[in-house]
């Protein structure tokens, strides 16, 4: 079982920034692969950003150039730096993890594929 705990959500004006954090136990015996997923009211889950098996990062087209996924391996924290926020970024953001790498094609198409999820943190961007 991999427990994930997000933090850092809030309300911000358009053009502002937020940084989300996700604390996780780390992979003691094996690597864990992580991503950020979001879901806006009335919409399907959307893959926002993810690490691939080789450390490559992937982003949804809607956030490229504005969001950055990163991780602090020493502290076992996954981050999502969100800049130039837009009202359409308003959603609940989830940290997700799995013991197997999930192809970005799956994450971007389904917004899922991961076995472990945090409770979510709300991001609201006002215009």
Short mmCIF file of N, CA, C and O in Angstrom, two decimals:
data_model
loop_
_atom_site.label_atom_id
_atom_site.label_comp_id
_atom_site.label_asym_id
_atom_site.label_seq_id
_atom_site.Cartn_x
_atom_site.Cartn_y
_atom_site.Cartn_z
N UNK A 1 0.84 -1.18 0.00
CA UNK A 1 0.00 0.00 0.00
C UNK A 1 0.89 1.24 0.00
O UNK A 1 1.82 1.35 0.78
N UNK A 2 0.61 2.17 -0.89
CA UNK A 2 1.36 3.42 -0.96
C UNK A 2 0.40 4.53 -0.58
O UNK A 2 -0.59 4.78 -1.26
N UNK A 3 0.69 5.22 0.51
CA UNK A 3 -0.16 6.31 0.96
C UNK A 3 0.39 7.63 0.45
O UNK A 3 1.59 7.89 0.55
N UNK A 4 -0.50 8.45 -0.08
CA UNK A 4 -0.13 9.72 -0.68
C UNK A 4 -0.91 10.84 0.00
O UNK A 4 -2.09 10.68 0.30
N UNK A 5 -0.25 11.97 0.22
CA UNK A 5 -0.91 13.09 0.88
C UNK A 5 -0.57 14.38 0.16
O UNK A 5 0.58 14.85 0.21
N UNK A 6 -1.57 14.97 -0.52
CA UNK A 6 -1.36 16.22 -1.24
C UNK A 6 -1.56 17.42 -0.32
O UNK A 6 -2.29 17.36 0.66
N UNK A 7 -0.92 18.51 -0.69
CA UNK A 7 -1.12 19.79 -0.01
C UNK A 7 -0.76 20.90 -0.98
O UNK A 7 -0.15 20.65 -2.03
N UNK A 8 -1.16 22.13 -0.62
CA UNK A 8 -0.75 23.28 -1.41
C UNK A 8 -1.83 23.89 -2.27
O UNK A 8 -1.59 24.89 -2.94
N UNK A 9 -3.02 23.28 -2.28
CA UNK A 9 -4.09 23.86 -3.07
C UNK A 9 -4.59 25.16 -2.45
O UNK A 9 -4.19 25.54 -1.36
N UNK A 10 -5.45 25.84 -3.18
CA UNK A 10 -6.02 27.08 -2.68
C UNK A 10 -6.67 27.86 -3.79
O UNK A 10 -6.92 27.33 -4.87
N UNK A 11 -6.97 29.12 -3.49
CA UNK A 11 -7.60 30.01 -4.46
C UNK A 11 -6.60 31.08 -4.87
O UNK A 11 -5.94 31.68 -4.01
N UNK A 12 -6.50 31.30 -6.15
CA UNK A 12 -5.55 32.26 -6.68
C UNK A 12 -6.18 32.96 -7.88
O UNK A 12 -7.05 32.40 -8.55
N UNK A 13 -5.74 34.18 -8.12
CA UNK A 13 -6.25 34.91 -9.29
C UNK A 13 -5.55 34.42 -10.55
O UNK A 13 -4.42 33.92 -10.51
N UNK A 14 -6.22 34.59 -11.66
CA UNK A 14 -5.64 34.22 -12.95
C UNK A 14 -4.28 34.92 -13.12
O UNK A 14 -4.13 36.09 -12.78
N UNK A 15 -3.32 34.17 -13.62
CA UNK A 15 -1.98 34.67 -13.78
C UNK A 15 -1.07 34.38 -12.61
O UNK A 15 0.15 34.55 -12.69
N UNK A 16 -1.67 33.92 -11.51
CA UNK A 16 -0.90 33.62 -10.31
C UNK A 16 -0.27 32.23 -10.36
O UNK A 16 -0.35 31.52 -11.36
N UNK A 17 0.36 31.87 -9.24
CA UNK A 17 1.08 30.60 -9.15
C UNK A 17 0.71 29.86 -7.87
O UNK A 17 0.33 30.48 -6.86
N UNK A 18 0.82 28.55 -7.93
CA UNK A 18 0.68 27.69 -6.77
C UNK A 18 1.66 26.54 -6.92
O UNK A 18 2.00 26.14 -8.06
N UNK A 19 2.09 25.98 -5.80
CA UNK A 19 2.90 24.77 -5.85
C UNK A 19 2.23 23.69 -5.01
O UNK A 19 2.01 23.88 -3.80
N UNK A 20 1.91 22.60 -5.66
CA UNK A 20 1.33 21.46 -4.97
C UNK A 20 2.43 20.51 -4.54
O UNK A 20 3.45 20.36 -5.23
N UNK A 21 2.22 19.87 -3.40
CA UNK A 21 3.16 18.89 -2.89
C UNK A 21 2.43 17.58 -2.62
O UNK A 21 1.25 17.58 -2.29
N UNK A 22 3.15 16.49 -2.75
CA UNK A 22 2.59 15.18 -2.46
C UNK A 22 3.64 14.38 -1.70
O UNK A 22 4.67 14.00 -2.28
N UNK A 23 3.37 14.13 -0.42
CA UNK A 23 4.27 13.33 0.38
C UNK A 23 3.97 11.85 0.17
O UNK A 23 2.79 11.45 0.13
N UNK A 24 5.01 11.07 0.01
CA UNK A 24 4.82 9.63 -0.21
C UNK A 24 5.92 8.87 0.50
O UNK A 24 6.92 9.45 0.89
N UNK A 25 5.75 7.58 0.70
CA UNK A 25 6.72 6.81 1.48
C UNK A 25 8.01 6.50 0.75
O UNK A 25 8.97 6.04 1.34
N UNK A 26 8.04 6.71 -0.56
CA UNK A 26 9.22 6.36 -1.33
C UNK A 26 9.23 4.88 -1.66
O UNK A 26 8.48 4.09 -1.08
N UNK A 27 10.05 4.49 -2.60
CA UNK A 27 10.14 3.10 -2.98
C UNK A 27 11.31 2.43 -2.30
O UNK A 27 12.45 2.53 -2.74
N UNK A 28 11.02 1.74 -1.16
CA UNK A 28 12.10 1.14 -0.38
C UNK A 28 12.80 0.03 -1.17
O UNK A 28 14.02 -0.09 -1.15
N UNK A 29 12.01 -0.79 -1.84
CA UNK A 29 12.58 -1.93 -2.55
C UNK A 29 12.49 -1.79 -4.06
O UNK A 29 13.06 -2.59 -4.78
N UNK A 30 11.76 -0.81 -4.50
CA UNK A 30 11.57 -0.66 -5.94
C UNK A 30 11.16 0.76 -6.23
O UNK A 30 10.73 1.51 -5.35
N UNK A 31 11.26 1.12 -7.46
CA UNK A 31 10.88 2.46 -7.89
C UNK A 31 9.37 2.60 -7.85
O UNK A 31 8.64 1.62 -8.03
N UNK A 32 8.88 3.80 -7.58
CA UNK A 32 7.47 4.08 -7.78
C UNK A 32 7.36 5.21 -8.80
O UNK A 32 8.22 6.08 -8.86
N UNK A 33 6.34 5.13 -9.58
CA UNK A 33 6.14 6.06 -10.70
C UNK A 33 4.95 6.94 -10.39
O UNK A 33 3.89 6.45 -10.01
N UNK A 34 5.13 8.25 -10.57
CA UNK A 34 4.14 9.19 -10.04
C UNK A 34 3.66 10.19 -11.08
O UNK A 34 4.36 10.45 -12.08
N UNK A 35 2.49 10.74 -10.79
CA UNK A 35 1.87 11.67 -11.72
C UNK A 35 0.91 12.59 -10.98
O UNK A 35 0.55 12.33 -9.82
N UNK A 36 0.51 13.64 -11.66
CA UNK A 36 -0.56 14.52 -11.19
C UNK A 36 -1.73 14.38 -12.15
O UNK A 36 -1.55 14.48 -13.38
N UNK A 37 -2.89 14.19 -11.61
CA UNK A 37 -4.13 14.05 -12.35
C UNK A 37 -5.11 15.10 -11.79
O UNK A 37 -5.07 15.38 -10.59
N UNK A 38 -5.95 15.63 -12.62
CA UNK A 38 -6.95 16.58 -12.12
C UNK A 38 -8.33 16.23 -12.64
O UNK A 38 -8.49 15.56 -13.66
N UNK A 39 -9.33 16.70 -11.91
CA UNK A 39 -10.71 16.52 -12.34
C UNK A 39 -11.50 17.77 -11.99
O UNK A 39 -11.61 18.15 -10.82
N UNK A 40 -12.04 18.38 -13.01
CA UNK A 40 -12.89 19.55 -12.83
C UNK A 40 -14.34 19.11 -12.71
O UNK A 40 -14.69 18.03 -13.21
N UNK A 41 -15.18 19.90 -12.07
CA UNK A 41 -16.58 19.52 -11.91
C UNK A 41 -17.24 19.24 -13.26
O UNK A 41 -17.12 20.05 -14.19
N UNK A 42 -17.89 18.11 -13.35
CA UNK A 42 -18.60 17.76 -14.57
C UNK A 42 -17.72 17.30 -15.71
O UNK A 42 -18.21 17.06 -16.82
N UNK A 43 -16.42 17.16 -15.45
CA UNK A 43 -15.51 16.74 -16.51
C UNK A 43 -14.80 15.45 -16.11
O UNK A 43 -14.76 15.07 -14.94
N UNK A 44 -14.22 14.78 -17.08
CA UNK A 44 -13.50 13.55 -16.81
C UNK A 44 -12.10 13.87 -16.26
O UNK A 44 -11.60 14.98 -16.40
N UNK A 45 -11.50 12.86 -15.66
CA UNK A 45 -10.15 12.99 -15.17
C UNK A 45 -9.19 13.31 -16.31
O UNK A 45 -9.36 12.81 -17.43
N UNK A 46 -8.20 14.14 -16.01
CA UNK A 46 -7.23 14.54 -17.03
C UNK A 46 -5.82 14.35 -16.48
O UNK A 46 -5.49 14.85 -15.39
N UNK A 47 -4.99 13.64 -17.22
CA UNK A 47 -3.59 13.54 -16.84
C UNK A 47 -2.91 14.88 -17.05
O UNK A 47 -2.94 15.40 -18.16
N UNK A 48 -2.30 15.41 -16.01
CA UNK A 48 -1.68 16.74 -16.08
C UNK A 48 -0.18 16.62 -16.37
O UNK A 48 0.34 17.26 -17.27
N UNK A 49 0.50 15.80 -15.57
CA UNK A 49 1.95 15.65 -15.73
C UNK A 49 2.37 14.33 -15.10
O UNK A 49 1.74 13.88 -14.13
N UNK A 50 3.42 13.74 -15.61
CA UNK A 50 3.85 12.45 -15.09
C UNK A 50 5.32 12.22 -15.38
O UNK A 50 5.89 12.80 -16.31
N UNK A 51 5.91 11.34 -14.56
CA UNK A 51 7.25 10.85 -14.82
C UNK A 51 7.16 9.50 -15.52
O UNK A 51 6.38 8.63 -15.12
N UNK A 52 7.96 9.32 -16.55
CA UNK A 52 8.03 8.04 -17.23
C UNK A 52 9.09 7.17 -16.55
O UNK A 52 9.78 7.62 -15.63
N UNK A 53 9.24 5.94 -17.03
CA UNK A 53 10.14 4.98 -16.38
C UNK A 53 11.59 5.44 -16.36
O UNK A 53 12.36 5.08 -15.46
N UNK A 54 11.97 6.28 -17.34
CA UNK A 54 13.36 6.72 -17.43
C UNK A 54 13.54 8.14 -16.89
O UNK A 54 14.60 8.74 -17.10
N UNK A 55 12.54 8.65 -16.20
CA UNK A 55 12.65 9.99 -15.63
C UNK A 55 12.17 11.09 -16.56
O UNK A 55 12.13 12.27 -16.16
N UNK A 56 11.81 10.73 -17.77
CA UNK A 56 11.25 11.72 -18.71
C UNK A 56 9.94 12.27 -18.15
O UNK A 56 9.16 11.53 -17.56
N UNK A 57 9.73 13.54 -18.34
CA UNK A 57 8.48 14.15 -17.89
C UNK A 57 7.54 14.37 -19.07
O UNK A 57 7.97 14.64 -20.20
N UNK A 58 6.27 14.22 -18.81
CA UNK A 58 5.23 14.41 -19.82
C UNK A 58 4.20 15.40 -19.27
O UNK A 58 3.94 15.42 -18.06
N UNK A 59 3.63 16.19 -20.16
CA UNK A 59 2.62 17.18 -19.76
C UNK A 59 1.46 17.18 -20.73
O UNK A 59 1.61 16.94 -21.93
N UNK A 60 0.29 17.45 -20.18
CA UNK A 60 -0.86 17.70 -21.04
C UNK A 60 -0.60 18.96 -21.86
O UNK A 60 0.05 19.90 -21.38
N UNK A 61 -1.10 18.97 -23.08
CA UNK A 61 -0.89 20.14 -23.94
C UNK A 61 -1.40 21.41 -23.27
O UNK A 61 -0.84 22.49 -23.46
N UNK A 62 -2.46 21.29 -22.51
CA UNK A 62 -3.09 22.46 -21.91
C UNK A 62 -2.24 23.12 -20.83
O UNK A 62 -2.50 24.26 -20.45
N UNK A 63 -1.21 22.41 -20.34
CA UNK A 63 -0.39 22.98 -19.27
C UNK A 63 1.08 23.12 -19.65
O UNK A 63 1.88 23.65 -18.86
N UNK A 64 1.45 22.67 -20.83
CA UNK A 64 2.85 22.76 -21.26
C UNK A 64 3.34 24.20 -21.21
O UNK A 64 2.66 25.12 -21.67
N UNK A 65 4.53 24.36 -20.65
CA UNK A 65 5.12 25.70 -20.55
C UNK A 65 4.67 26.47 -19.32
O UNK A 65 5.22 27.54 -19.03
N UNK A 66 3.65 25.95 -18.64
CA UNK A 66 3.14 26.64 -17.44
C UNK A 66 3.33 25.83 -16.17
O UNK A 66 3.54 26.39 -15.09
N UNK A 67 3.24 24.50 -16.28
CA UNK A 67 3.36 23.62 -15.12
C UNK A 67 4.68 22.85 -15.20
O UNK A 67 5.15 22.51 -16.28
N UNK A 68 5.23 22.54 -14.01
CA UNK A 68 6.45 21.75 -13.94
C UNK A 68 6.32 20.70 -12.85
O UNK A 68 6.05 21.04 -11.70
N UNK A 69 6.52 19.44 -13.23
CA UNK A 69 6.53 18.36 -12.27
C UNK A 69 7.96 18.10 -11.84
O UNK A 69 8.87 18.13 -12.67
N UNK A 70 8.16 17.87 -10.55
CA UNK A 70 9.49 17.58 -10.05
C UNK A 70 9.36 16.74 -8.79
O UNK A 70 8.27 16.56 -8.26
N UNK A 71 10.49 16.23 -8.32
CA UNK A 71 10.44 15.46 -7.10
C UNK A 71 11.73 15.62 -6.32
O UNK A 71 12.80 15.83 -6.89
N UNK A 72 11.59 15.57 -5.00
CA UNK A 72 12.72 15.59 -4.08
C UNK A 72 12.84 14.17 -3.52
O UNK A 72 12.06 13.78 -2.64
N UNK A 73 13.77 13.41 -4.04
CA UNK A 73 13.89 12.01 -3.64
C UNK A 73 14.35 11.86 -2.20
O UNK A 73 14.01 10.89 -1.54
N UNK A 74 15.12 12.81 -1.73
CA UNK A 74 15.60 12.73 -0.35
C UNK A 74 14.45 12.89 0.65
O UNK A 74 14.44 12.27 1.70
N UNK A 75 13.49 13.74 0.28
CA UNK A 75 12.35 14.01 1.17
C UNK A 75 11.11 13.21 0.79
O UNK A 75 10.10 13.26 1.49
N UNK A 76 11.17 12.48 -0.33
CA UNK A 76 10.01 11.72 -0.81
C UNK A 76 8.80 12.64 -1.02
O UNK A 76 7.70 12.40 -0.48
N UNK A 77 9.01 13.70 -1.76
CA UNK A 77 7.94 14.63 -2.07
C UNK A 77 7.90 14.86 -3.57
O UNK A 77 8.92 15.10 -4.20
N UNK A 78 6.71 14.77 -4.12
CA UNK A 78 6.44 15.10 -5.52
C UNK A 78 5.84 16.50 -5.56
O UNK A 78 5.01 16.83 -4.71
N UNK A 79 6.26 17.31 -6.52
CA UNK A 79 5.76 18.67 -6.64
C UNK A 79 5.08 18.90 -7.98
O UNK A 79 5.39 18.23 -8.98
N UNK A 80 4.21 19.88 -8.00
CA UNK A 80 3.69 20.42 -9.25
C UNK A 80 3.69 21.94 -9.11
O UNK A 80 2.88 22.50 -8.37
N UNK A 81 4.62 22.58 -9.79
CA UNK A 81 4.67 24.04 -9.82
C UNK A 81 3.75 24.51 -10.93
O UNK A 81 3.91 24.12 -12.08
N UNK A 82 2.79 25.34 -10.57
CA UNK A 82 1.80 25.81 -11.53
C UNK A 82 1.91 27.33 -11.65
O UNK A 82 1.66 28.04 -10.67
N UNK A 83 2.30 27.79 -12.81
CA UNK A 83 2.44 29.22 -13.08
C UNK A 83 1.44 29.66 -14.15
O UNK A 83 0.90 28.83 -14.87
N UNK A 84 1.24 30.95 -14.23
CA UNK A 84 0.32 31.52 -15.23
C UNK A 84 -1.01 30.79 -15.21
O UNK A 84 -1.54 30.38 -16.26
N UNK A 85 -1.54 30.62 -14.04
CA UNK A 85 -2.78 29.85 -13.89
C UNK A 85 -3.95 30.53 -14.59
O UNK A 85 -4.04 31.77 -14.65
N UNK A 86 -4.83 29.68 -15.11
CA UNK A 86 -6.02 30.14 -15.83
C UNK A 86 -7.26 29.60 -15.12
O UNK A 86 -7.19 28.57 -14.45
N UNK A 87 -8.39 30.27 -15.30
CA UNK A 87 -9.62 29.76 -14.67
C UNK A 87 -9.93 28.31 -15.06
O UNK A 87 -10.46 27.54 -14.24
N UNK A 88 -9.55 27.91 -16.27
CA UNK A 88 -9.81 26.53 -16.70
C UNK A 88 -8.91 25.52 -16.00
O UNK A 88 -9.07 24.31 -16.19
N UNK A 89 -7.95 25.97 -15.21
CA UNK A 89 -7.14 25.06 -14.40
C UNK A 89 -7.85 24.69 -13.11
O UNK A 89 -7.35 23.83 -12.36
N UNK A 90 -8.98 25.31 -12.83
CA UNK A 90 -9.73 25.01 -11.61
C UNK A 90 -10.16 23.55 -11.61
O UNK A 90 -10.79 23.07 -12.55
N UNK A 91 -9.78 22.83 -10.56
CA UNK A 91 -10.06 21.39 -10.48
C UNK A 91 -9.56 20.87 -9.13
O UNK A 91 -8.86 21.58 -8.40
N UNK A 92 -9.92 19.63 -8.86
CA UNK A 92 -9.29 18.91 -7.77
C UNK A 92 -8.08 18.18 -8.35
O UNK A 92 -8.21 17.47 -9.35
N UNK A 93 -6.93 18.39 -7.74
CA UNK A 93 -5.70 17.79 -8.23
C UNK A 93 -5.31 16.61 -7.34
O UNK A 93 -5.29 16.72 -6.11
N UNK A 94 -5.02 15.51 -7.99
CA UNK A 94 -4.66 14.29 -7.30
C UNK A 94 -3.23 13.88 -7.62
O UNK A 94 -2.80 13.95 -8.78
N UNK A 95 -2.56 13.40 -6.61
CA UNK A 95 -1.27 12.76 -6.78
C UNK A 95 -1.56 11.27 -6.96
O UNK A 95 -2.40 10.71 -6.24
N UNK A 96 -0.90 10.64 -7.92
CA UNK A 96 -1.12 9.22 -8.19
C UNK A 96 0.22 8.51 -8.32
O UNK A 96 1.21 9.11 -8.74
N UNK A 97 0.22 7.23 -7.96
CA UNK A 97 1.47 6.46 -7.98
C UNK A 97 1.19 5.01 -8.32
O UNK A 97 0.09 4.50 -8.12
N UNK A 98 2.23 4.35 -8.82
CA UNK A 98 2.14 2.92 -9.09
C UNK A 98 3.54 2.33 -9.03
O UNK A 98 4.54 3.05 -9.20
N UNK A 99 3.59 1.03 -8.83
CA UNK A 99 4.88 0.34 -8.78
C UNK A 99 5.36 -0.05 -10.17
O UNK A 99 6.48 -0.53 -10.32
N UNK A 100 4.52 0.13 -11.15
CA UNK A 100 4.89 -0.09 -12.55
C UNK A 100 4.72 1.23 -13.30
O UNK A 100 3.81 2.00 -13.00
N UNK A 101 5.59 1.49 -14.27
CA UNK A 101 5.43 2.72 -15.06
C UNK A 101 4.16 2.64 -15.90
O UNK A 101 3.84 1.61 -16.46
N UNK A 102 3.44 3.75 -15.92
CA UNK A 102 2.21 3.84 -16.71
C UNK A 102 2.52 4.64 -17.96
O UNK A 102 2.99 5.78 -17.87
N UNK A 103 2.31 4.11 -19.14
CA UNK A 103 2.59 4.87 -20.38
C UNK A 103 1.84 6.18 -20.42
O UNK A 103 0.65 6.23 -20.07
N UNK A 104 2.50 7.23 -20.85
CA UNK A 104 1.84 8.53 -20.92
C UNK A 104 0.63 8.47 -21.83
O UNK A 104 -0.35 9.16 -21.59
N UNK A 105 0.68 7.63 -22.83
CA UNK A 105 -0.47 7.50 -23.72
C UNK A 105 -1.72 7.07 -22.95
O UNK A 105 -2.84 7.50 -23.25
N UNK A 106 -1.53 6.23 -21.93
CA UNK A 106 -2.66 5.79 -21.10
C UNK A 106 -3.09 6.91 -20.17
O UNK A 106 -4.28 7.21 -20.02
N UNK A 107 -2.12 7.56 -19.56
CA UNK A 107 -2.43 8.63 -18.60
C UNK A 107 -3.14 9.78 -19.29
O UNK A 107 -4.15 10.30 -18.79
N UNK A 108 -2.65 10.17 -20.46
CA UNK A 108 -3.26 11.30 -21.17
C UNK A 108 -4.62 10.96 -21.74
O UNK A 108 -5.49 11.81 -21.83
N UNK A 109 -4.81 9.69 -22.10
CA UNK A 109 -6.09 9.30 -22.70
C UNK A 109 -7.18 9.07 -21.66
O UNK A 109 -8.36 9.37 -21.90
N UNK A 110 -6.78 8.56 -20.50
CA UNK A 110 -7.77 8.15 -19.51
C UNK A 110 -7.71 8.94 -18.21
O UNK A 110 -8.65 8.86 -17.41
N UNK A 111 -6.62 9.65 -17.99
CA UNK A 111 -6.46 10.32 -16.71
C UNK A 111 -6.29 9.33 -15.58
O UNK A 111 -6.52 9.67 -14.41
N UNK A 112 -5.92 8.11 -15.89
CA UNK A 112 -5.81 7.10 -14.84
C UNK A 112 -4.72 6.09 -15.12
O UNK A 112 -3.72 6.42 -15.76
N UNK A 113 -4.91 4.86 -14.63
CA UNK A 113 -3.94 3.81 -14.81
C UNK A 113 -3.15 3.50 -13.55
O UNK A 113 -2.50 2.47 -13.45
N UNK A 114 -3.19 4.43 -12.58
CA UNK A 114 -2.43 4.27 -11.35
C UNK A 114 -3.27 3.55 -10.28
O UNK A 114 -4.47 3.72 -10.20
N UNK A 115 -2.58 2.79 -9.43
CA UNK A 115 -3.28 2.04 -8.39
C UNK A 115 -3.44 2.81 -7.09
O UNK A 115 -4.28 2.46 -6.27
N UNK A 116 -2.61 3.82 -6.88
CA UNK A 116 -2.63 4.52 -5.61
C UNK A 116 -2.89 6.01 -5.84
O UNK A 116 -2.29 6.63 -6.72
N UNK A 117 -3.79 6.56 -5.03
CA UNK A 117 -4.24 7.95 -5.19
C UNK A 117 -4.27 8.66 -3.84
O UNK A 117 -4.60 8.05 -2.81
N UNK A 118 -3.97 9.96 -3.87
CA UNK A 118 -4.16 10.79 -2.69
C UNK A 118 -5.61 11.22 -2.58
O UNK A 118 -6.45 10.85 -3.41
N UNK A 119 -5.90 12.00 -1.57
CA UNK A 119 -7.27 12.43 -1.33
C UNK A 119 -7.66 13.64 -2.19
O UNK A 119 -8.84 13.97 -2.29
N UNK A 120 -6.69 14.27 -2.80
CA UNK A 120 -6.96 15.41 -3.67
C UNK A 120 -6.83 16.73 -2.95
O UNK A 120 -7.06 16.82 -1.74
N UNK A 121 -6.46 17.76 -3.70
CA UNK A 121 -6.39 19.12 -3.15
C UNK A 121 -7.04 20.05 -4.18
O UNK A 121 -6.81 19.93 -5.38
N UNK A 122 -7.87 20.96 -3.69
CA UNK A 122 -8.64 21.83 -4.58
C UNK A 122 -7.82 23.04 -5.01
O UNK A 122 -7.19 23.71 -4.18
N UNK A 123 -7.85 23.30 -6.30
CA UNK A 123 -7.24 24.50 -6.86
C UNK A 123 -8.34 25.29 -7.55
O UNK A 123 -9.05 24.76 -8.41
N UNK A 124 -8.51 26.54 -7.15
CA UNK A 124 -9.52 27.41 -7.75
C UNK A 124 -8.83 28.65 -8.27
O UNK A 124 -8.11 29.33 -7.53
N UNK A 125 -9.04 28.93 -9.55
CA UNK A 125 -8.44 30.10 -10.19
C UNK A 125 -9.56 31.05 -10.58
O UNK A 125 -10.43 30.70 -11.38
N UNK A 126 -9.53 32.24 -10.01
CA UNK A 126 -10.58 33.22 -10.29
C UNK A 126 -10.12 34.15 -11.41
O UNK A 126 -8.94 34.46 -11.56
N UNK A 127 -11.10 34.60 -12.17
CA UNK A 127 -10.78 35.47 -13.32
C UNK A 127 -10.77 36.93 -12.91
O UNK A 127 -11.16 37.30 -11.82
#
